Amino acid sequence: MAVCVAVIAKENYPLYIRSVPTENELKFHYMVHTSLDVVDEKISAMGKALVDQRELYLGLLYPTEDYKKRYGYVTNSKVKFVMVVDSSNTALRDNEIRSMFRKLHNSYTDVMCNPFYNPGDRIQSSRAFDSMVTSMMIQVC
Amino acid sequence: MELCGATRLGYFGRSQFYIALKLVAVAQSGFPLRVESINTVKDLPLPRFVASKNEQESRHAASYSSDSENQGSYSGVIPPPPGRGQVKKGSVSHDTVQSRTSTDQQEPASPVVSPQQSPPASPHTWRKHNRHPSGGNGERPLAGPGPFWSPFGDAQSGSAAGDAMWSGHSPPPPQENWVSFADTPPTSTLLTMHPASVQDQTTVRTVASATTANEIRRQSSSYDDPWKITDEQRQYYVNQFKTIQPDLNGFIPGSAAKEFFTKSKLPILELSHIWELSDFDKDGALTLDEFCAAFHLVVARKNGYDLPEKLPESLMPKLIDLEDSADVGDQTGEVGYSGSPAEAPPSKSPSMPSLNQTWPEMNQSSEQWETFSERSSSSQTLTQFDSNIAPADPDTAIVHPVPIRMTPSKIHMQEMELKRTGSDHTNPTSPLLVKTSDLSEENKINSSVKFASGNTVADGYSSSDSFTSDPEQIGNNVTRQRSHSGTSPDNTAPPPPPPRPQPSHSRSSSLDMNRTFTVTTDFYVHTGQQQAGVVAHPPAVPPRPQPSQAPGPTVHRPVDAEGMITHTSTSPQQIPEQPNFADFSQFEVFAASNVNEEQDDEAEKHPEVLPVEKASDPASSLRVAKTDSKIEEKTAASAPANVGKGTTPLAPPPKPVRRRLKSEDELRPEVDEHTQKTGVLAGVLASQPSIPRSVGKDKKAIQASIRRNKETNTVLARLNSELQQQLKDVLEERISLEVQLEQLRPFSHL
């Protein structure tokens, strides 16, 4: 169950960020921000395979907290998806995370297809995207 | 209005607004509306306001009231942005404009509220509003303060007529106002629609009558489906489409559509949402249907309707993939099914009811497939799928399932295909056949793949035969295959298409016959070079002529198919086999005539059969391949049994017969066992002997071989069924294990 989902543009500014409004969301924002560094690190690391479709890295920060692992995902256009998951109840399998990112990616491309959406704008118009993210955040793993 | 004296003032001032609210409360509590009631009933419960409804209602009220009040100002409504900034609680003269614009404003301002209700709901509330005569008037001013809308409708569950009329109200405005998109003041049109209501604000009676008259008129237009596109609207949309894209079947690219819809001066956010709704296939371009839907939504939005969360059913573009109907089913119930299917011809709503109505014949044909619907999750999908396939000749080769943009449907389509193939052959185990073929593939039988595809193809050709599966034959086939590999001259390795040997064998029937005979005896000993040769024929194709000779067309056919499959690659060999195979397929057609031909007639048949067989050859060859693979599978399981069985079918007196039998044997095990088919085969076999043989001495041999083949068929069929059952069990076990694994996994971390 994702507690926070963020879409970061190529220039590392957020296009979309949404959290489960339980705790102070600022913390989530901060986590996402810090994870960007790690994402960039990984991007630059793999030079040959341009962009790995899916890079998962567990427990990036906050190792003390037993949950809230962060996962990253980078598209071919350097758009990053960062997801903070709460795995206290169940450990999310790798495949599940991948499928969640895949869904995110699909919804993102649908948003892109909308000619009224300018790339680089905040994703605020797509209700389908919102609903998809909501479903991900509500889903019980 | 008059009650609250707003009319006198000409605007809905604060006091008037309060009075109107009080009236609302009165109405809601069921008290008659009187000026005195406001004062007497002091302790009225606060009027209940439902924000979302209110907005809808206010919007509608505004639309209607604007018609009535601000004909002139209506044009002001068309470009919503100007009115945006106006306060909700404004003068009545501006209320209508404001209400419209405010609705637009409210759209961004209170996005949570506005999208909640689709227009169909608002007509409903409208109805309730208008029931209350004074409330109707009062509603207009209340349209401004959207959030304060009380559920007038809730309070007034009044006359159905009023409700009906109001419900009719909502659709007409969009229909009327669609012209406004072109910036033509529709006031005239609106006036025609609301002549009475427009004028009378002062007298409740007049208004009531007017509203009722209008409501009645409205209701008649489209009761349950305010999103339906009328013909003239659609024509207008189509014309607009042509201005952008002359080809009606083409697409409007996203950029062009963006320009076009930006002209409507709707906010980008709403346009984006409209696009999201209308671009059904998410391809960034609009087809004609999508464009009409988008246009219609824009028009509706400009008229003050909230955009729905989901695309209304009537606006759903009719896609070829019927899966959309499943989506339609999920559509909000507000968009009723009632009118759309029957009414708007252009609106091709893929709803199930409409589908059923529009494709009655399809449904009938789909009933055949209904049995398979159990497999698919959605019978709707299944039915529609059938309608797609129904036109195709079911007996022809399996329709390749290439669903158009329906990923989930693919599953259904594949299922359907499996089912269809099964249905063609009356073989419910056809999916199993595929599975078994998969298994056989695992057994490293390349032909199995071909067989699977060939099965489907073959199904069309020889429906019943292909699936006969005799355990014996399976074993025989397997052994044959192996022997084939050994007997290079006769047939190349069974898995790869055994080319040459087949034709040679078929030709030299006498030699083959001898070999077949001997082989049958040593069938499972793998000594059968001869056997292999004979077998090769069946797998490769040579069996074709033989099948005709062999007893029972059905028996031969599968055999031929098997032979053909294995020898598919070797076309020359297969050619003679193909004729055989063709004979098989046509065996039933030819009944006994082919049986007798055996060797002597082989040559004759070849030319005849060639064309036929070639068609069926690939199928049969595939099947043979599969059966071969199966045979191998099953041989392992039933080698001993096969040995015994193998001997039996191997005694066709004429060599071609023998070959055919062998091919049959090979084919049978491959084919999904079908006890029925074995029965059929047995019947056919029985009939075979009765067929007069051109060659006298062959007759007995053929009959014997027929008998043998029958026995082999039955045994192989039994074996096939057993193996399939085992396969099912194994799959079930696997599934259960996976489930257990899933259950255990979460705990592993704890």
XYZ file of N, CA, C and O in Angstrom, chain B residues 218-358:
564
model
N -40.298 18.761 -22.554
C -38.948 18.300 -22.338
C -38.917 16.803 -22.156
O -38.058 16.117 -22.677
N -39.845 16.393 -21.386
C -39.800 14.975 -21.058
C -39.885 14.136 -22.306
O -39.252 13.113 -22.434
N -40.696 14.586 -23.186
C -40.900 13.749 -24.358
C -39.614 13.598 -25.140
O -39.409 12.605 -25.823
N -38.764 14.576 -25.018
C -37.584 14.496 -25.878
C -36.710 13.318 -25.478
O -36.490 12.415 -26.240
N -36.217 13.351 -24.285
C -35.419 12.195 -23.903
C -35.498 12.057 -22.392
O -34.989 12.880 -21.660
N -36.131 11.065 -22.006
C -36.426 10.986 -20.578
C -35.215 10.595 -19.777
O -34.832 11.228 -18.820
N -34.651 9.538 -20.169
C -33.611 9.001 -19.311
C -32.213 9.281 -19.808
O -31.265 8.940 -19.145
N -32.096 9.801 -20.945
C -30.745 9.908 -21.460
C -30.488 11.325 -21.940
O -30.613 11.622 -23.127
N -30.153 12.157 -21.066
C -29.911 13.525 -21.491
C -28.637 13.664 -22.294
O -28.393 14.691 -22.895
N -27.854 12.649 -22.303
C -26.608 12.758 -23.029
C -26.730 12.285 -24.455
O -25.774 12.252 -25.195
N -27.902 11.916 -24.800
C -28.024 11.388 -26.146
C -27.843 12.493 -27.157
O -28.218 13.631 -26.947
N -27.299 12.143 -28.225
C -27.073 13.126 -29.281
C -28.213 13.013 -30.275
O -28.478 11.939 -30.799
N -28.848 14.123 -30.513
C -29.924 14.069 -31.500
C -29.316 14.032 -32.893
O -28.124 14.256 -33.096
N -30.192 13.760 -33.794
C -29.698 13.607 -35.161
C -29.121 14.900 -35.690
O -28.064 14.917 -36.333
N -29.822 15.966 -35.421
C -29.312 17.208 -35.989
C -28.025 17.618 -35.295
O -27.105 18.154 -35.919
N -27.984 17.333 -34.027
C -26.733 17.604 -33.340
C -25.610 16.801 -33.960
O -24.516 17.302 -34.219
N -25.923 15.547 -34.165
C -24.880 14.693 -34.695
C -24.462 15.158 -36.080
O -23.281 15.105 -36.430
N -25.425 15.573 -36.833
C -25.080 16.053 -38.163
C -24.167 17.264 -38.073
O -23.187 17.389 -38.824
N -24.476 18.088 -37.135
C -23.632 19.264 -36.955
C -22.227 18.852 -36.561
O -21.237 19.369 -37.078
N -22.160 17.900 -35.665
C -20.845 17.453 -35.249
C -20.087 16.858 -36.428
O -18.884 17.093 -36.588
N -20.800 16.091 -37.193
C -20.118 15.452 -38.317
C -19.601 16.512 -39.279
O -18.494 16.409 -39.817
N -20.399 17.513 -39.472
C -19.927 18.578 -40.361
C -18.688 19.248 -39.800
O -17.740 19.553 -40.539
N -18.717 19.474 -38.528
C -17.545 20.071 -37.919
C -16.345 19.147 -38.048
O -15.221 19.595 -38.264
N -16.615 17.899 -37.888
C -15.526 16.939 -38.036
C -14.934 17.040 -39.427
O -13.719 16.976 -39.619
N -15.810 17.204 -40.386
C -15.311 17.230 -41.762
C -14.439 18.453 -41.999
O -13.515 18.402 -42.821
N -14.755 19.509 -41.306
C -13.929 20.693 -41.541
C -12.502 20.454 -41.079
O -11.561 21.041 -41.594
N -12.369 19.610 -40.113
C -11.022 19.335 -39.634
C -10.418 18.160 -40.385
O -9.245 18.158 -40.741
N -11.229 17.175 -40.571
C -10.709 15.941 -41.153
C -11.708 15.439 -42.174
O -12.747 14.910 -41.830
N -11.432 15.610 -43.405
C -12.428 15.264 -44.418
C -12.778 13.782 -44.419
O -13.903 13.422 -44.734
N -11.845 13.000 -44.025
C -12.137 11.578 -44.039
C -12.866 11.203 -42.763
O -12.328 11.340 -41.680
N -14.052 10.750 -42.928
C -14.854 10.459 -41.744
C -14.322 9.282 -40.974
O -14.638 9.110 -39.817
N -13.581 8.458 -41.616
C -13.037 7.320 -40.894
C -11.668 7.609 -40.318
O -11.051 6.748 -39.715
N -11.208 8.784 -40.554
C -9.879 9.082 -40.063
C -9.910 9.662 -38.667
O -10.947 9.718 -38.005
N -8.787 10.066 -38.266
C -8.631 10.609 -36.924
C -8.380 12.104 -36.971
O -7.818 12.605 -37.935
N -8.775 12.728 -35.932
C -8.375 14.119 -35.736
C -7.211 14.093 -34.764
O -7.349 13.617 -33.639
N -6.096 14.608 -35.182
C -4.965 14.579 -34.259
C -5.227 15.465 -33.057
O -6.034 16.384 -33.096
N -4.484 15.172 -32.028
C -4.737 15.866 -30.776
C -4.563 17.357 -30.876
O -5.334 18.129 -30.310
N -3.560 17.775 -31.622
C -3.310 19.210 -31.694
C -4.464 19.918 -32.385
O -4.930 20.973 -31.931
N -4.942 19.334 -33.468
C -6.063 19.969 -34.163
C -7.292 20.003 -33.271
O -8.016 21.005 -33.215
N -7.519 18.917 -32.577
C -8.678 18.890 -31.683
C -8.513 19.933 -30.583
O -9.482 20.582 -30.173
N -7.304 20.058 -30.129
C -7.084 21.032 -29.063
C -7.446 22.427 -29.548
O -8.142 23.185 -28.872
N -6.973 22.751 -30.726
C -7.309 24.076 -31.258
C -8.808 24.247 -31.348
O -9.355 25.265 -30.956
N -9.422 23.243 -31.889
C -10.848 23.359 -32.143
C -11.623 23.558 -30.856
O -12.500 24.413 -30.768
N -11.288 22.772 -29.891
C -12.083 22.866 -28.669
C -11.683 24.047 -27.817
O -12.442 24.482 -26.956
N -10.507 24.541 -28.066
C -10.146 25.740 -27.324
C -11.020 26.911 -27.744
O -11.242 27.844 -26.978
N -11.515 26.808 -28.960
C -12.385 27.878 -29.421
C -13.653 27.977 -28.584
O -14.315 29.008 -28.568
N -13.981 26.925 -27.933
C -15.194 26.964 -27.133
C -15.016 27.786 -25.879
O -15.974 28.020 -25.151
N -13.789 28.150 -25.638
C -13.518 29.012 -24.494
C -13.834 28.352 -23.161
O -14.117 29.032 -22.179
N -13.811 27.102 -23.188
C -13.918 26.434 -21.906
C -12.527 26.407 -21.272
O -11.523 26.459 -21.977
N -12.483 26.297 -19.994
C -11.160 26.271 -19.368
C -10.410 25.018 -19.760
O -10.993 23.976 -20.048
N -9.128 25.183 -19.749
C -8.302 24.070 -20.191
C -8.542 22.852 -19.323
O -8.532 21.717 -19.798
N -8.754 23.090 -18.072
C -8.960 21.966 -17.171
C -10.165 21.141 -17.609
O -10.114 19.901 -17.653
N -11.212 21.853 -17.947
C -12.408 21.124 -18.361
C -12.205 20.473 -19.713
O -12.660 19.348 -19.960
N -11.524 21.181 -20.581
C -11.265 20.571 -21.884
C -10.421 19.321 -21.710
O -10.603 18.319 -22.403
N -9.508 19.412 -20.795
C -8.686 18.237 -20.555
C -9.538 17.083 -20.042
O -9.363 15.931 -20.455
N -10.452 17.441 -19.193
C -11.321 16.379 -18.678
C -12.217 15.821 -19.774
O -12.453 14.615 -19.858
N -12.697 16.706 -20.600
C -13.541 16.237 -21.714
C -12.735 15.313 -22.617
O -13.224 14.277 -23.078
N -11.512 15.723 -22.835
C -10.687 14.861 -23.668
C -10.495 13.506 -23.021
O -10.543 12.460 -23.675
N -10.254 13.542 -21.751
C -10.055 12.290 -21.041
C -11.261 11.381 -21.201
O -11.127 10.160 -21.341
N -12.400 11.978 -21.154
C -13.606 11.172 -21.262
C -13.818 10.662 -22.676
O -14.256 9.539 -22.884
N -13.530 11.530 -23.610
C -13.963 11.162 -24.958
C -12.919 10.384 -25.734
O -13.272 9.627 -26.628
N -11.670 10.563 -25.402
C -10.672 9.775 -26.117
C -10.685 8.385 -25.531
O -9.999 8.095 -24.559
N -11.482 7.599 -26.129
C -11.753 6.321 -25.492
C -10.576 5.376 -25.582
O -10.303 4.626 -24.664
N -9.930 5.377 -26.663
C -8.849 4.428 -26.818
C -7.512 5.020 -26.431
O -6.480 4.381 -26.608
N -7.563 6.244 -25.960
C -6.345 6.846 -25.429
C -5.220 6.828 -26.446
O -4.099 6.433 -26.162
N -5.570 7.225 -27.610
C -4.539 7.216 -28.636
C -4.126 8.623 -29.025
O -3.330 8.806 -29.940
N -4.663 9.608 -28.363
C -4.252 10.952 -28.696
C -4.910 11.500 -29.931
O -4.546 12.571 -30.409
N -5.876 10.782 -30.459
C -6.575 11.263 -31.644
C -8.051 10.933 -31.479
O -8.417 10.027 -30.732
N -8.859 11.654 -32.183
C -10.298 11.457 -32.040
C -10.873 10.872 -33.312
O -10.678 11.412 -34.387
N -11.574 9.803 -33.124
C -12.336 9.303 -34.260
C -13.637 10.099 -34.345
O -13.889 10.980 -33.517
N -14.420 9.751 -35.314
C -15.667 10.487 -35.471
C -16.534 10.359 -34.243
O -17.089 11.337 -33.735
N -16.630 9.178 -33.739
C -17.443 8.975 -32.549
C -16.887 9.729 -31.357
O -17.622 10.374 -30.606
N -15.600 9.611 -31.201
C -14.993 10.301 -30.072
C -15.174 11.801 -30.215
O -15.430 12.513 -29.238
N -15.022 12.258 -31.452
C -15.174 13.685 -31.658
C -16.586 14.127 -31.334
O -16.791 15.171 -30.694
N -17.556 13.367 -31.772
C -18.937 13.740 -31.472
C -19.179 13.733 -29.973
O -19.854 14.621 -29.435
N -18.625 12.751 -29.327
C -18.799 12.718 -27.872
C -18.167 13.936 -27.228
O -18.750 14.571 -26.346
N -16.984 14.267 -27.671
C -16.314 15.418 -27.078
C -17.083 16.694 -27.367
O -17.264 17.545 -26.489
N -17.533 16.802 -28.569
C -18.298 17.992 -28.948
C -19.546 18.098 -28.100
O -19.916 19.157 -27.597
N -20.178 16.987 -27.965
C -21.415 16.987 -27.186
C -21.139 17.375 -25.742
O -21.898 18.125 -25.128
N -20.065 16.886 -25.221
C -19.722 17.234 -23.845
C -19.416 18.716 -23.732
O -19.781 19.375 -22.760
N -18.748 19.241 -24.727
C -18.443 20.665 -24.675
C -19.723 21.471 -24.725
O -19.900 22.435 -23.971
N -20.582 21.072 -25.588
C -21.859 21.775 -25.685
C -22.603 21.703 -24.364
O -23.130 22.691 -23.860
N -22.633 20.525 -23.820
C -23.331 20.368 -22.543
C -22.684 21.232 -21.475
O -23.357 21.868 -20.666
N -21.395 21.243 -21.491
C -20.703 22.018 -20.481
C -21.009 23.489 -20.640
O -21.195 24.223 -19.676
N -21.034 23.927 -21.850
C -21.327 25.326 -22.080
C -22.739 25.667 -21.653
O -23.026 26.796 -21.285
N -23.581 24.697 -21.724
C -24.947 24.939 -21.292
C -25.108 24.766 -19.801
O -26.210 24.895 -19.278
N -24.065 24.475 -19.171
C -24.151 24.432 -17.725
C -24.210 23.052 -17.135
O -24.359 22.901 -15.936
N -24.084 22.069 -17.962
C -24.116 20.734 -17.399
C -22.748 20.376 -16.861
O -21.738 20.684 -17.447
N -22.783 19.701 -15.793
C -21.524 19.223 -15.267
C -21.035 18.055 -16.097
O -21.816 17.270 -16.605
N -19.765 17.990 -16.172
C -19.224 16.871 -16.907
C -19.331 15.613 -16.060
O -19.064 15.635 -14.867
N -19.712 14.571 -16.683
C -19.824 13.335 -15.910
C -18.450 12.783 -15.583
O -17.460 13.141 -16.198
N -18.474 11.916 -14.635
C -17.211 11.281 -14.289
C -16.837 10.227 -15.304
O -15.679 10.007 -15.611
N -17.840 9.590 -15.798
C -17.585 8.573 -16.805
C -18.313 8.963 -18.069
O -19.333 9.614 -18.025
N -17.789 8.487 -19.133
C -18.439 8.808 -20.393
C -19.829 8.184 -20.422
O -19.974 6.994 -20.188
N -20.812 8.977 -20.693
C -22.159 8.405 -20.746
C -22.251 7.351 -21.821
O -21.531 7.358 -22.814
N -23.178 6.515 -21.601
C -23.285 5.374 -22.487
C -23.571 5.792 -23.910
O -22.999 5.242 -24.851
N -24.407 6.745 -24.058
C -24.775 7.101 -25.422
C -23.632 7.785 -26.147
O -23.628 7.855 -27.367
N -22.691 8.256 -25.404
C -21.569 8.916 -26.047
C -20.414 7.964 -26.262
O -19.420 8.321 -26.870
N -20.577 6.795 -25.744
C -19.460 5.867 -25.842
C -19.253 5.532 -27.300
O -20.172 5.100 -27.978
N -18.069 5.663 -27.742
C -17.850 5.319 -29.145
C -18.003 3.834 -29.341
O -17.570 3.033 -28.528
N -18.627 3.517 -30.402
C -18.889 2.111 -30.647
C -17.619 1.509 -31.204
O -17.256 1.707 -32.338
N -16.991 0.776 -30.376
C -15.753 0.177 -30.817
C -16.020 -1.236 -31.255
O -16.975 -1.861 -30.880
N -15.123 -1.720 -32.027
C -15.329 -3.072 -32.524
C -15.174 -4.060 -31.399
O -15.889 -5.028 -31.293
N -14.191 -3.779 -30.577
C -14.039 -4.719 -29.480
C -15.206 -4.529 -28.537
O -15.475 -3.446 -28.090
N -15.864 -5.542 -28.324
C -17.102 -5.457 -27.576
C -16.866 -5.307 -26.109
O -17.781 -5.210 -25.347
N -15.659 -5.305 -25.752
C -15.418 -5.196 -24.335
C -15.990 -3.920 -23.790
O -16.285 -3.807 -22.641
N -16.086 -2.949 -24.622
C -16.601 -1.678 -24.138
C -17.958 -1.848 -23.538
O -18.350 -1.111 -22.661
N -18.645 -2.793 -24.040
C -19.984 -2.962 -23.482
C -19.864 -3.263 -22.008
O -20.681 -2.863 -21.217
N -18.856 -3.957 -21.677
C -18.676 -4.240 -20.251
C -18.430 -2.942 -19.521
O -18.927 -2.713 -18.432
N -17.662 -2.094 -20.147
C -17.457 -0.803 -19.506
C -18.750 -0.039 -19.450
O -19.015 0.670 -18.498
N -19.490 -0.179 -20.470
C -20.748 0.567 -20.460
C -21.596 0.114 -19.300
O -22.271 0.890 -18.660
N -21.545 -1.122 -19.070
C -22.354 -1.623 -17.970
C -21.973 -0.947 -16.677
O -22.767 -0.795 -15.762
N -20.744 -0.513 -16.625
C -20.326 0.131 -15.396
C -20.742 1.582 -15.372
O -20.544 2.257 -14.386
N -21.243 2.019 -16.451
C -21.616 3.427 -16.493
C -22.616 3.737 -15.407
O -23.351 2.873 -14.946
N -22.628 4.965 -15.062
C -23.576 5.350 -14.023
C -24.977 5.023 -14.476
O -25.336 5.195 -15.632
N -25.718 4.586 -13.567
C -27.076 4.186 -13.931
C -27.898 5.364 -14.378
O -28.955 5.228 -14.944
N -27.398 6.527 -14.105
C -28.185 7.679 -14.473
C -28.360 7.713 -15.972
O -29.393 8.089 -16.476
N -27.362 7.354 -16.629
C -27.528 7.298 -18.087
C -28.278 6.027 -18.388
O -27.718 4.961 -18.433
N -29.537 6.189 -18.556
C -30.360 4.989 -18.665
C -30.132 4.261 -19.962
O -29.747 4.809 -20.974
N -30.401 3.040 -19.870
C -30.350 2.249 -21.086
C -31.612 2.431 -21.896
O -31.690 2.035 -23.023
N -32.555 2.995 -21.280
C -33.887 2.921 -21.871
C -33.903 3.466 -23.264
O -34.217 2.763 -24.216
N -33.565 4.696 -23.368
C -33.812 5.283 -24.670
C -32.705 5.043 -25.660
O -32.936 4.920 -26.836
N -31.518 4.968 -25.157
C -30.399 5.084 -26.086
C -30.395 4.022 -27.163
O -30.255 4.340 -28.327
N -30.518 2.789 -26.827
C -30.328 1.804 -27.906
C -31.341 1.988 -29.012
O -31.013 1.952 -30.181
N -32.525 2.181 -28.595
C -33.534 2.214 -29.645
C -33.588 3.561 -30.323
O -33.944 3.668 -31.479
N -33.204 4.550 -29.564
C -33.526 5.858 -30.105
C -32.467 6.420 -31.015
O -32.673 6.577 -32.192
N -31.377 6.739 -30.446
C -30.447 7.505 -31.281
C -29.649 6.572 -32.161
O -28.766 5.881 -31.691
N -29.908 6.538 -33.342
C -29.137 5.681 -34.239
C -27.673 6.082 -34.259
O -26.813 5.237 -34.274
N -27.390 7.318 -34.247
C -25.963 7.623 -34.291
C -25.278 7.224 -33.001
O -24.143 6.821 -33.015
N -25.968 7.362 -31.929
C -25.303 7.011 -30.697
C -25.267 5.508 -30.593
O -26.240 4.855 -30.268
N -24.141 4.980 -30.886
C -24.052 3.536 -30.841
C -23.623 3.173 -29.446
O -22.451 3.080 -29.132
N -24.561 3.017 -28.630
C -24.173 2.678 -27.279
C -23.906 1.201 -27.211
O -24.731 0.389 -27.609
N -22.797 0.868 -26.771
C -22.449 -0.541 -26.736
C -23.029 -1.255 -25.541
O -22.579 -2.308 -25.173
N -24.002 -0.674 -24.944
C -24.555 -1.336 -23.780
C -25.099 -2.680 -24.175
O -25.479 -2.918 -25.315
N -25.158 -3.500 -23.232
C -25.630 -4.841 -23.514
C -27.049 -4.824 -24.033
O -27.379 -5.487 -24.977
N -27.897 -4.068 -23.411
C -29.276 -4.080 -23.922
C -29.321 -3.648 -25.371
O -30.012 -4.243 -26.179
N -28.560 -2.627 -25.648
C -28.609 -2.186 -27.034
C -28.015 -3.248 -27.925
O -28.465 -3.499 -29.016
N -26.992 -3.860 -27.449
C -26.398 -4.896 -28.262
C -27.402 -5.987 -28.524
O -27.546 -6.479 -29.626
N -28.066 -6.324 -27.475
C -29.024 -7.391 -27.665
C -30.108 -6.973 -28.633
O -30.608 -7.783 -29.396
N -30.398 -5.728 -28.573
C -31.448 -5.303 -29.475
C -30.939 -5.200 -30.890
O -31.586 -5.589 -31.839
N -29.790 -4.635 -30.984
C -29.306 -4.389 -32.336
C -28.809 -5.663 -32.989
O -28.834 -5.786 -34.189
